[in-house]
Coordinates of C-alpha atoms in Angstrom, one line a residue:
M1 CA -10.3 -28.5 26.6
T2 CA -7.7 -25.6 25.6
A3 CA -5.4 -26.1 22.7
A4 CA -2.0 -25.7 23.0
P5 CA 0.5 -22.9 21.1
K6 CA 1.4 -23.7 18.0
R7 CA 4.6 -21.8 16.2
H8 CA 3.4 -20.8 13.2
A9 CA 5.7 -18.9 10.5
Y10 CA 6.1 -15.3 11.0
E11 CA 7.8 -12.3 9.2
V12 CA 8.4 -8.9 10.2
A13 CA 6.7 -6.2 8.0
V14 CA 7.4 -3.3 9.8
R15 CA 10.7 -2.9 12.0
E16 CA 9.6 -0.1 14.0
H17 CA 9.5 0.8 17.9
A18 CA 5.7 2.0 18.2
L19 CA 5.0 2.9 21.6
L20 CA 1.7 1.4 20.8
G21 CA 1.1 -0.2 17.7
E22 CA -2.6 -0.8 17.2
G23 CA -5.1 -1.0 14.4
P24 CA -4.2 -2.2 11.6
T25 CA -6.5 -1.7 8.8
W26 CA -6.3 -2.5 5.0
D27 CA -6.5 0.0 2.7
P28 CA -7.9 -1.6 -0.7
A29 CA -7.2 1.5 -2.7
G30 CA -3.9 2.3 -1.9
E31 CA -3.1 -1.5 -1.5
R32 CA -1.4 -0.3 1.9
L33 CA -1.6 -1.4 5.6
I34 CA -2.8 1.8 8.1
W35 CA -2.1 1.4 11.5
V36 CA -1.4 4.0 14.4
D37 CA 0.8 4.0 17.4
I38 CA -1.4 5.7 19.8
L39 CA 0.6 7.0 22.5
G40 CA 3.4 8.3 19.7
S41 CA 0.3 10.3 17.9
R42 CA 1.3 8.9 15.0
V43 CA -0.2 7.3 11.6
H44 CA 1.6 5.1 9.9
T45 CA 0.9 3.5 6.5
Y46 CA 3.0 0.8 4.8
A47 CA 2.8 -0.7 1.0
P48 CA 4.1 -4.1 0.8
G49 CA 4.3 -4.3 -2.7
D50 CA 7.2 -2.1 -3.0
G51 CA 7.9 -1.4 0.8
R52 CA 6.5 2.3 0.6
R53 CA 6.3 3.5 4.3
T54 CA 4.7 6.7 4.8
V55 CA 4.1 8.4 9.0
M56 CA 1.8 11.5 9.7
A57 CA 2.0 13.0 12.8
T58 CA -1.0 14.2 14.5
E59 CA -1.9 16.9 17.2
Q60 CA -3.5 14.1 19.6
H61 CA -3.2 10.3 21.1
V62 CA -4.9 8.6 18.0
G63 CA -6.5 5.1 18.5
A64 CA -7.5 4.0 15.1
A65 CA -7.4 5.6 11.8
K66 CA -9.9 4.3 8.9
P67 CA -10.2 5.4 5.4
R68 CA -12.8 7.1 4.1
A69 CA -15.1 6.5 0.8
G70 CA -14.0 10.0 -0.5
G71 CA -10.4 9.9 0.4
G72 CA -8.3 10.7 3.4
L73 CA -8.8 9.1 6.7
V74 CA -11.6 8.7 10.2
V75 CA -9.6 9.4 13.2
N76 CA -10.3 8.5 16.7
L77 CA -8.2 11.0 18.7
R78 CA -8.0 12.0 22.4
D79 CA -11.0 14.6 22.3
G80 CA -13.2 13.2 19.4
I81 CA -13.8 11.8 16.2
G82 CA -11.6 13.8 13.2
L83 CA -11.4 13.1 9.4
Y84 CA -8.4 14.3 7.1
G85 CA -8.1 15.0 3.6
P86 CA -6.7 12.6 1.2
G87 CA -2.8 13.0 2.2
G88 CA -3.7 14.6 5.5
S89 CA -4.1 17.6 3.7
S90 CA -7.0 19.0 5.8
F91 CA -8.3 18.3 8.9
T92 CA -11.4 18.9 10.9
W93 CA -13.7 17.5 13.7
L94 CA -16.8 15.5 12.9
V95 CA -17.4 15.2 16.2
R96 CA -15.6 16.9 19.3
D97 CA -16.4 15.6 22.7
P98 CA -13.2 16.3 25.4
V99 CA -13.7 14.7 28.6
P100 CA -10.8 14.9 31.1
G101 CA -8.6 11.6 31.2
R102 CA -10.0 9.9 28.5
R103 CA -8.9 9.2 25.1
G104 CA -10.1 7.4 21.8
N105 CA -9.1 3.5 21.7
D106 CA -10.0 1.1 18.7
A107 CA -12.9 1.9 16.4
A108 CA -14.1 -0.4 13.6
V109 CA -16.5 0.6 10.4
S110 CA -19.9 -1.7 10.6
P111 CA -20.9 -2.6 7.1
D112 CA -23.6 0.4 6.8
G113 CA -20.4 2.6 7.0
A114 CA -20.5 4.2 10.0
L115 CA -17.8 3.8 12.3
W116 CA -17.8 2.3 16.1
A117 CA -14.9 4.3 18.5
G118 CA -14.6 3.4 21.4
T119 CA -12.8 5.3 24.7
L120 CA -11.0 4.6 27.6
R121 CA -9.8 6.6 30.6
Y122 CA -5.9 6.3 31.0
D123 CA -6.4 5.0 34.3
E124 CA -8.6 2.5 32.6
A125 CA -11.0 2.8 35.4
P126 CA -14.1 0.6 35.2
G127 CA -17.2 2.4 33.9
G128 CA -14.8 4.9 32.6
G129 CA -14.6 3.8 28.6
G130 CA -16.9 3.4 26.3
L131 CA -18.4 2.7 22.6
T132 CA -20.3 5.0 20.4
R133 CA -22.2 4.5 16.7
V134 CA -20.4 7.4 14.4
A135 CA -22.4 8.2 11.4
P136 CA -21.1 9.7 8.8
D137 CA -22.9 13.3 9.5
G138 CA -21.4 13.1 12.5
T139 CA -24.8 11.7 14.5
V140 CA -23.7 9.7 17.6
T141 CA -25.5 7.3 19.4
E142 CA -23.9 5.8 22.9
Q143 CA -24.0 2.2 23.3
S144 CA -24.2 2.3 27.2
G145 CA -27.2 0.3 27.1
P146 CA -26.4 -3.0 25.4
L147 CA -23.0 -2.6 26.7
G148 CA -23.6 -1.6 30.2
D149 CA -20.3 -0.8 31.7
V150 CA -17.3 -0.6 29.9
A151 CA -13.3 -0.2 31.3
V152 CA -11.4 -0.9 28.1
S153 CA -13.2 -0.9 24.6
N154 CA -11.1 -2.7 22.7
G155 CA -12.0 -5.0 19.3
T156 CA -14.8 -5.2 17.2
G157 CA -15.7 -6.5 14.4
W158 CA -19.0 -8.4 12.4
S159 CA -19.7 -12.1 10.9
P160 CA -19.8 -12.1 7.0
D161 CA -23.3 -12.2 6.9
G162 CA -23.5 -8.5 9.4
R163 CA -26.2 -10.3 11.8
L164 CA -23.5 -10.8 14.4
M165 CA -20.9 -8.1 16.0
Y166 CA -18.0 -9.4 18.1
Y167 CA -16.9 -6.7 20.8
A168 CA -13.9 -7.0 23.7
D169 CA -13.6 -5.5 26.7
S170 CA -10.1 -6.6 27.8
P171 CA -10.6 -6.9 31.4
T172 CA -13.9 -8.6 31.4
R173 CA -11.2 -11.6 29.7
R174 CA -13.9 -12.5 27.4
V175 CA -14.6 -11.9 23.7
D176 CA -18.4 -11.3 23.2
V177 CA -20.9 -11.4 20.6
L178 CA -23.9 -9.3 20.0
D179 CA -27.1 -9.3 17.6
F180 CA -26.5 -7.0 14.6
D181 CA -29.4 -5.1 12.8
G182 CA -27.0 -3.1 10.8
R183 CA -27.6 0.1 13.2
H184 CA -28.3 -1.3 16.4
A185 CA -26.4 -4.4 18.8
R186 CA -28.5 -6.0 21.4
N187 CA -28.0 -9.0 23.3
R188 CA -24.4 -9.4 24.7
R189 CA -23.4 -13.0 25.5
P190 CA -19.9 -14.6 26.1
F191 CA -18.6 -15.6 22.9
A192 CA -15.1 -17.1 24.0
V193 CA -13.5 -16.7 27.2
I194 CA -9.8 -16.0 28.0
E195 CA -8.3 -18.2 30.5
D196 CA -6.1 -16.9 33.5
C197 CA -2.2 -16.2 32.6
A198 CA -3.5 -16.1 29.0
G199 CA -3.6 -12.5 28.3
D200 CA -6.1 -9.9 27.5
P201 CA -8.2 -9.5 24.6
D202 CA -7.4 -6.6 22.7
G203 CA -8.0 -6.1 18.6
L204 CA -9.8 -8.7 16.7
T205 CA -10.9 -9.3 13.2
V206 CA -13.5 -11.7 11.2
D207 CA -12.5 -14.0 8.7
A208 CA -14.4 -15.7 5.7
D209 CA -15.1 -18.4 7.3
G210 CA -17.1 -16.3 10.1
C211 CA -13.9 -16.9 12.4
V212 CA -12.8 -14.7 15.3
W213 CA -8.9 -13.7 15.5
I214 CA -8.0 -12.2 19.0
A215 CA -4.7 -10.3 19.6
L216 CA -3.9 -11.3 23.3
W217 CA -2.1 -8.5 25.3
N218 CA 0.5 -9.8 27.5
G219 CA -0.4 -13.4 25.7
G220 CA 2.2 -13.4 23.2
A221 CA 0.1 -14.7 20.7
V222 CA -3.2 -14.7 18.3
R223 CA -5.8 -16.6 18.7
R224 CA -8.4 -17.9 16.3
Y225 CA -12.1 -18.8 17.4
T226 CA -14.4 -20.8 15.0
P227 CA -18.1 -19.4 14.7
D228 CA -19.4 -21.8 17.5
G229 CA -16.8 -20.2 19.7
R230 CA -14.2 -23.2 19.3
L231 CA -10.5 -22.4 19.8
D232 CA -8.8 -24.0 16.9
R233 CA -5.5 -22.3 16.4
V234 CA -3.0 -20.2 18.3
I235 CA -0.3 -18.5 16.6
A236 CA 2.8 -17.9 19.1
L237 CA 4.5 -15.1 18.5
P238 CA 8.1 -13.5 20.1
V239 CA 6.3 -10.3 21.4
P240 CA 4.1 -10.4 24.5
R241 CA 1.8 -7.5 23.3
P242 CA 0.2 -8.2 20.3
T243 CA -2.6 -5.7 20.1
A244 CA -4.6 -6.0 17.1
C245 CA -4.6 -8.2 13.7
A246 CA -6.5 -7.3 10.3
F247 CA -5.7 -9.4 6.6
G248 CA -4.3 -7.6 4.1
G249 CA -2.1 -7.9 0.7
P250 CA -3.0 -9.7 -2.1
G251 CA -6.2 -11.6 -2.1
L252 CA -6.6 -10.6 1.9
R253 CA -4.7 -13.5 2.5
D254 CA -1.7 -12.0 4.9
L255 CA -2.4 -11.8 8.8
Y256 CA -0.7 -8.5 10.1
I257 CA 0.1 -8.1 13.3
T258 CA 0.5 -4.7 15.2
T259 CA 2.3 -5.2 18.6
A260 CA 3.2 -2.7 21.4
R261 CA 6.5 -1.9 23.5
A262 CA 5.4 0.4 26.1
G263 CA 5.2 -0.5 29.9
Q264 CA 7.7 -3.3 29.6
E265 CA 11.7 -2.7 30.9
R266 CA 13.3 -4.7 28.5
P267 CA 10.9 -5.3 25.6
H268 CA 11.6 -7.4 22.6
P269 CA 13.6 -6.4 19.7
L270 CA 10.0 -7.0 18.0
A271 CA 8.6 -5.2 20.0
G272 CA 6.7 -2.3 18.7
S273 CA 7.2 -3.7 14.9
V274 CA 4.4 -5.1 12.8
L275 CA 4.5 -8.6 12.0
V276 CA 3.1 -11.0 8.9
V277 CA 1.8 -14.4 8.8
P278 CA 1.7 -15.0 5.2
D279 CA -1.3 -17.5 3.2
A280 CA -2.9 -17.3 7.2
G281 CA -6.3 -17.6 6.2
Q282 CA -8.9 -15.4 3.8
G283 CA -9.9 -12.0 5.4
L284 CA -13.5 -10.3 4.9
P285 CA -13.3 -7.1 2.6
G286 CA -13.7 -3.6 4.7
T287 CA -16.0 -1.0 4.7
L288 CA -14.8 2.3 4.0
F289 CA -16.3 5.1 6.1
A290 CA -18.7 6.8 4.6
G291 CA -18.2 10.4 6.3

Protein backbone atom coordinates (compact mmCIF):
# COMPACT_ATOMS: atom_id res chain seq x y z
CA MET A 1 0.00 0.00 0.00
CA THR A 2 1.31 3.43 -0.95
CA ALA A 3 1.54 6.00 1.83
CA ALA A 4 -0.67 9.05 1.48
CA PRO A 5 1.21 12.33 1.06
CA LYS A 6 1.70 14.24 4.31
CA ARG A 7 2.50 17.90 4.67
CA HIS A 8 5.84 18.79 6.23
CA ALA A 9 7.14 22.21 7.08
CA TYR A 10 9.20 23.53 4.20
CA GLU A 11 10.80 26.94 3.90
CA VAL A 12 12.12 28.96 0.99
CA ALA A 13 15.91 28.88 1.06
CA VAL A 14 16.51 30.74 -2.23
CA ARG A 15 13.74 32.60 -4.03
CA GLU A 16 14.66 32.31 -7.70
CA HIS A 17 13.05 31.86 -11.14
CA ALA A 18 15.38 29.13 -12.39
CA LEU A 19 14.17 27.51 -15.60
CA LEU A 20 15.51 24.11 -14.59
CA GLY A 21 17.01 24.18 -11.12
CA GLU A 22 18.93 20.97 -10.44
CA GLY A 23 21.74 19.16 -8.67
CA PRO A 24 21.88 20.53 -5.10
CA THR A 25 25.21 19.60 -3.52
CA TRP A 26 26.59 20.58 -0.12
CA ASP A 27 30.10 22.04 -0.19
CA PRO A 28 31.54 21.46 3.30
CA ALA A 29 34.60 23.66 2.81
CA GLY A 30 32.52 26.69 1.86
CA GLU A 31 29.56 25.75 4.09
CA ARG A 32 27.32 26.42 1.13
CA LEU A 33 24.91 24.77 -1.26
CA ILE A 34 25.90 24.47 -4.92
CA TRP A 35 23.15 24.05 -7.51
CA VAL A 36 22.60 24.73 -11.20
CA ASP A 37 20.02 26.16 -13.56
CA ILE A 38 20.58 23.82 -16.48
CA LEU A 39 18.77 25.77 -19.19
CA GLY A 40 19.81 29.12 -17.74
CA SER A 41 23.49 28.06 -17.96
CA ARG A 42 24.18 29.19 -14.41
CA VAL A 43 25.93 27.73 -11.36
CA HIS A 44 24.50 29.10 -8.12
CA THR A 45 25.78 28.96 -4.56
CA TYR A 46 23.96 29.76 -1.32
CA ALA A 47 25.47 29.95 2.18
CA PRO A 48 22.66 29.50 4.71
CA GLY A 49 24.82 30.85 7.55
CA ASP A 50 24.83 34.42 6.22
CA GLY A 51 22.54 34.22 3.19
CA ARG A 52 25.35 35.01 0.75
CA ARG A 53 24.73 33.99 -2.85
CA THR A 54 26.85 33.83 -5.99
CA VAL A 55 25.94 33.17 -9.61
CA MET A 56 28.41 32.08 -12.30
CA ALA A 57 27.49 31.89 -15.99
CA THR A 58 28.65 28.94 -18.09
CA GLU A 59 29.02 29.00 -21.87
CA GLN A 60 26.85 25.90 -22.28
CA HIS A 61 23.90 24.25 -20.59
CA VAL A 62 25.22 22.82 -17.33
CA GLY A 63 23.71 19.62 -15.94
CA ALA A 64 25.64 19.45 -12.68
CA ALA A 65 28.42 21.13 -10.69
CA LYS A 66 30.35 19.36 -7.92
CA PRO A 67 33.18 20.58 -5.68
CA ARG A 68 36.73 19.40 -6.35
CA ALA A 69 39.22 18.23 -3.75
CA GLY A 70 41.72 20.90 -4.80
CA GLY A 71 39.16 23.69 -4.99
CA GLY A 72 36.90 24.76 -7.81
CA LEU A 73 34.22 22.75 -9.58
CA VAL A 74 33.77 19.87 -12.01
CA VAL A 75 30.83 20.51 -14.34
CA ASN A 76 28.77 18.29 -16.63
CA LEU A 77 28.24 20.48 -19.69
CA ARG A 78 26.58 20.05 -23.07
CA ASP A 79 29.80 18.95 -24.76
CA GLY A 80 31.54 17.09 -21.95
CA ILE A 81 33.16 17.45 -18.54
CA GLY A 82 34.90 20.69 -17.59
CA LEU A 83 36.99 21.91 -14.66
CA TYR A 84 36.76 25.35 -13.07
CA GLY A 85 39.46 26.65 -10.78
CA PRO A 86 38.65 28.21 -7.39
CA GLY A 87 36.21 31.07 -7.80
CA GLY A 88 35.77 30.28 -11.49
CA SER A 89 39.25 31.66 -12.15
CA SER A 90 40.03 29.28 -15.01
CA PHE A 91 38.38 26.66 -17.20
CA THR A 92 39.73 23.55 -18.91
CA TRP A 93 38.09 20.58 -20.58
CA LEU A 94 38.68 17.27 -18.82
CA VAL A 95 36.63 15.34 -21.39
CA ARG A 96 35.27 16.97 -24.55
CA ASP A 97 32.85 14.78 -26.47
CA PRO A 98 30.21 16.86 -28.30
CA VAL A 99 27.26 14.92 -29.73
CA PRO A 100 24.65 16.93 -31.68
CA GLY A 101 21.33 17.04 -29.84
CA ARG A 102 22.77 15.74 -26.55
CA ARG A 103 23.66 17.45 -23.26
CA GLY A 104 24.95 16.61 -19.82
CA ASN A 105 22.41 16.09 -17.06
CA ASP A 106 22.57 14.98 -13.44
CA ALA A 107 25.87 13.69 -12.04
CA ALA A 108 27.27 12.37 -8.77
CA VAL A 109 30.67 11.68 -7.23
CA SER A 110 31.26 8.07 -6.16
CA PRO A 111 33.07 7.10 -2.94
CA ASP A 112 36.37 6.78 -4.82
CA GLY A 113 36.23 10.38 -6.10
CA ALA A 114 35.16 9.64 -9.70
CA LEU A 115 32.34 11.50 -11.43
CA TRP A 116 29.38 9.52 -12.71
CA ALA A 117 27.96 11.79 -15.37
CA GLY A 118 24.58 11.35 -17.03
CA THR A 119 23.43 12.57 -20.44
CA LEU A 120 20.21 12.85 -22.41
CA ARG A 121 19.06 13.98 -25.82
CA TYR A 122 17.16 17.24 -25.88
CA ASP A 123 14.21 15.33 -27.37
CA GLU A 124 14.60 12.66 -24.64
CA ALA A 125 14.64 9.89 -27.25
CA PRO A 126 14.95 6.34 -25.87
CA GLY A 127 18.54 5.14 -25.99
CA GLY A 128 19.83 8.68 -26.55
CA GLY A 129 21.18 9.14 -23.03
CA GLY A 130 23.81 7.38 -21.01
CA LEU A 131 25.93 7.24 -17.88
CA THR A 132 29.72 7.33 -17.80
CA ARG A 133 32.31 7.03 -15.08
CA VAL A 134 34.88 9.80 -15.43
CA ALA A 135 38.08 9.18 -13.47
CA PRO A 136 40.07 12.10 -12.04
CA ASP A 137 42.56 11.77 -14.92
CA GLY A 138 39.78 11.98 -17.52
CA THR A 139 39.53 8.27 -18.30
CA VAL A 140 35.96 7.51 -19.38
CA THR A 141 34.20 4.19 -18.82
CA GLU A 142 30.82 3.82 -20.50
CA GLN A 143 28.12 2.08 -18.48
CA SER A 144 25.94 1.01 -21.41
CA GLY A 145 26.59 -2.65 -20.63
CA PRO A 146 25.17 -2.91 -17.11
CA LEU A 147 22.54 -0.23 -17.68
CA GLY A 148 21.27 -1.02 -21.17
CA ASP A 149 19.41 1.70 -23.06
CA VAL A 150 19.05 5.00 -21.19
CA ALA A 151 16.79 7.91 -22.13
CA VAL A 152 16.97 10.51 -19.32
CA SER A 153 19.85 9.77 -16.95
CA ASN A 154 19.03 11.27 -13.56
CA GLY A 155 19.57 10.52 -9.88
CA THR A 156 22.63 8.51 -8.83
CA GLY A 157 23.72 7.71 -5.29
CA TRP A 158 25.43 5.12 -3.08
CA SER A 159 24.53 3.26 0.09
CA PRO A 160 26.39 4.23 3.29
CA ASP A 161 28.71 1.20 2.97
CA GLY A 162 29.34 1.91 -0.74
CA ARG A 163 28.22 -1.56 -1.81
CA LEU A 164 25.05 -0.47 -3.64
CA MET A 165 24.41 2.18 -6.30
CA TYR A 166 20.96 3.66 -6.87
CA TYR A 167 19.98 5.02 -10.26
CA ALA A 168 16.98 6.62 -11.97
CA ASP A 169 16.34 6.71 -15.71
CA SER A 170 13.22 8.87 -15.47
CA PRO A 171 10.99 7.38 -18.22
CA THR A 172 11.26 3.92 -16.64
CA ARG A 173 9.31 5.27 -13.62
CA ARG A 174 11.69 3.30 -11.39
CA VAL A 175 14.58 3.79 -9.05
CA ASP A 176 16.94 0.87 -9.66
CA VAL A 177 19.72 -0.59 -7.54
CA LEU A 178 23.00 -2.14 -8.68
CA ASP A 179 25.83 -3.91 -6.90
CA PHE A 180 28.90 -1.66 -6.64
CA ASP A 181 32.49 -2.77 -6.09
CA GLY A 182 34.09 0.65 -5.87
CA ARG A 183 34.53 1.12 -9.61
CA HIS A 184 31.87 -0.91 -11.41
CA ALA A 185 28.07 -1.18 -11.14
CA ARG A 186 26.44 -4.50 -12.04
CA ASN A 187 23.23 -6.50 -11.69
CA ARG A 188 20.65 -3.75 -12.23
CA ARG A 189 17.23 -4.51 -10.72
CA PRO A 190 14.19 -2.49 -9.57
CA PHE A 191 14.36 -0.90 -6.12
CA ALA A 192 11.19 1.22 -6.13
CA VAL A 193 8.47 1.60 -8.75
CA ILE A 194 6.61 4.91 -9.02
CA GLU A 195 2.91 4.36 -9.60
CA ASP A 196 0.90 6.03 -12.37
CA CYS A 197 0.07 9.73 -11.90
CA ALA A 198 2.65 10.12 -9.10
CA GLY A 199 5.34 11.75 -11.25
CA ASP A 200 8.67 10.62 -12.68
CA PRO A 201 11.78 9.91 -10.57
CA ASP A 202 14.37 12.66 -10.91
CA GLY A 203 17.34 13.47 -8.65
CA LEU A 204 17.99 11.47 -5.48
CA THR A 205 20.09 11.33 -2.34
CA VAL A 206 20.86 8.63 0.22
CA ASP A 207 20.81 9.34 3.96
CA ALA A 208 22.86 7.92 6.84
CA ASP A 209 20.24 5.23 7.48
CA GLY A 210 20.53 4.01 3.88
CA CYS A 211 17.14 5.45 2.93
CA VAL A 212 16.73 6.83 -0.59
CA TRP A 213 15.07 10.23 -1.07
CA ILE A 214 13.76 10.87 -4.58
CA ALA A 215 12.28 14.02 -6.15
CA LEU A 216 9.21 13.38 -8.30
CA TRP A 217 9.03 15.51 -11.44
CA ASN A 218 5.37 16.38 -12.11
CA GLY A 219 4.57 14.71 -8.78
CA GLY A 220 4.94 17.70 -6.46
CA ALA A 221 6.68 15.65 -3.80
CA VAL A 222 9.88 14.15 -2.43
CA ARG A 223 9.67 10.57 -1.18
CA ARG A 224 11.85 8.52 1.13
CA TYR A 225 12.21 4.78 0.64
CA THR A 226 13.76 2.49 3.27
CA PRO A 227 16.69 0.22 2.27
CA ASP A 228 14.22 -2.60 1.59
CA GLY A 229 12.31 -0.41 -0.90
CA ARG A 230 9.37 0.49 1.34
CA LEU A 231 7.88 3.99 1.04
CA ASP A 232 7.84 5.50 4.52
CA ARG A 233 7.73 9.27 4.06
CA VAL A 234 6.29 11.76 1.59
CA ILE A 235 7.02 15.49 1.60
CA ALA A 236 4.29 17.21 -0.39
CA LEU A 237 5.39 20.46 -2.04
CA PRO A 238 3.54 23.43 -3.56
CA VAL A 239 5.40 23.18 -6.87
CA PRO A 240 4.73 20.37 -9.35
CA ARG A 241 8.32 19.94 -10.54
CA PRO A 242 10.84 19.29 -7.80
CA THR A 243 13.99 18.08 -9.50
CA ALA A 244 16.49 16.88 -6.90
CA CYS A 245 17.31 16.90 -3.20
CA ALA A 246 20.38 16.86 -0.96
CA PHE A 247 21.21 17.21 2.71
CA GLY A 248 23.20 20.19 3.90
CA GLY A 249 23.50 22.81 6.60
CA PRO A 250 24.78 22.25 10.15
CA GLY A 251 25.25 18.56 10.77
CA LEU A 252 23.79 17.72 7.32
CA ARG A 253 20.28 17.74 8.81
CA ASP A 254 18.41 20.01 6.37
CA LEU A 255 16.99 18.71 3.09
CA TYR A 256 17.40 21.14 0.18
CA ILE A 257 15.14 20.71 -2.85
CA THR A 258 15.65 22.30 -6.27
CA THR A 259 12.67 23.01 -8.53
CA ALA A 260 11.87 24.00 -12.13
CA ARG A 261 9.52 26.36 -13.91
CA ALA A 262 10.28 25.32 -17.52
CA GLY A 263 7.39 23.98 -19.56
CA GLN A 264 4.64 25.45 -17.40
CA GLU A 265 2.24 28.08 -18.75
CA ARG A 266 1.41 29.41 -15.30
CA PRO A 267 4.19 28.31 -12.96
CA HIS A 268 3.71 28.48 -9.21
CA PRO A 269 5.37 31.59 -7.68
CA LEU A 270 7.95 29.34 -6.02
CA ALA A 271 8.74 27.30 -9.13
CA GLY A 272 12.46 27.64 -9.82
CA SER A 273 13.30 28.36 -6.17
CA VAL A 274 15.27 26.22 -3.73
CA LEU A 275 13.15 24.91 -0.86
CA VAL A 276 14.42 23.44 2.41
CA VAL A 277 12.92 21.10 4.99
CA PRO A 278 14.76 21.81 8.26
CA ASP A 279 15.87 18.83 10.35
CA ALA A 280 14.47 16.36 7.83
CA GLY A 281 16.95 13.59 8.63
CA GLN A 282 20.64 12.79 8.69
CA GLY A 283 22.61 13.15 5.48
CA LEU A 284 25.88 11.50 4.49
CA PRO A 285 29.08 13.49 3.94
CA GLY A 286 29.66 13.87 0.21
CA THR A 287 32.81 12.91 -1.66
CA LEU A 288 34.80 15.58 -3.48
CA PHE A 289 35.80 14.99 -7.09
CA ALA A 290 39.43 13.95 -6.95
CA GLY A 291 40.43 15.63 -10.22
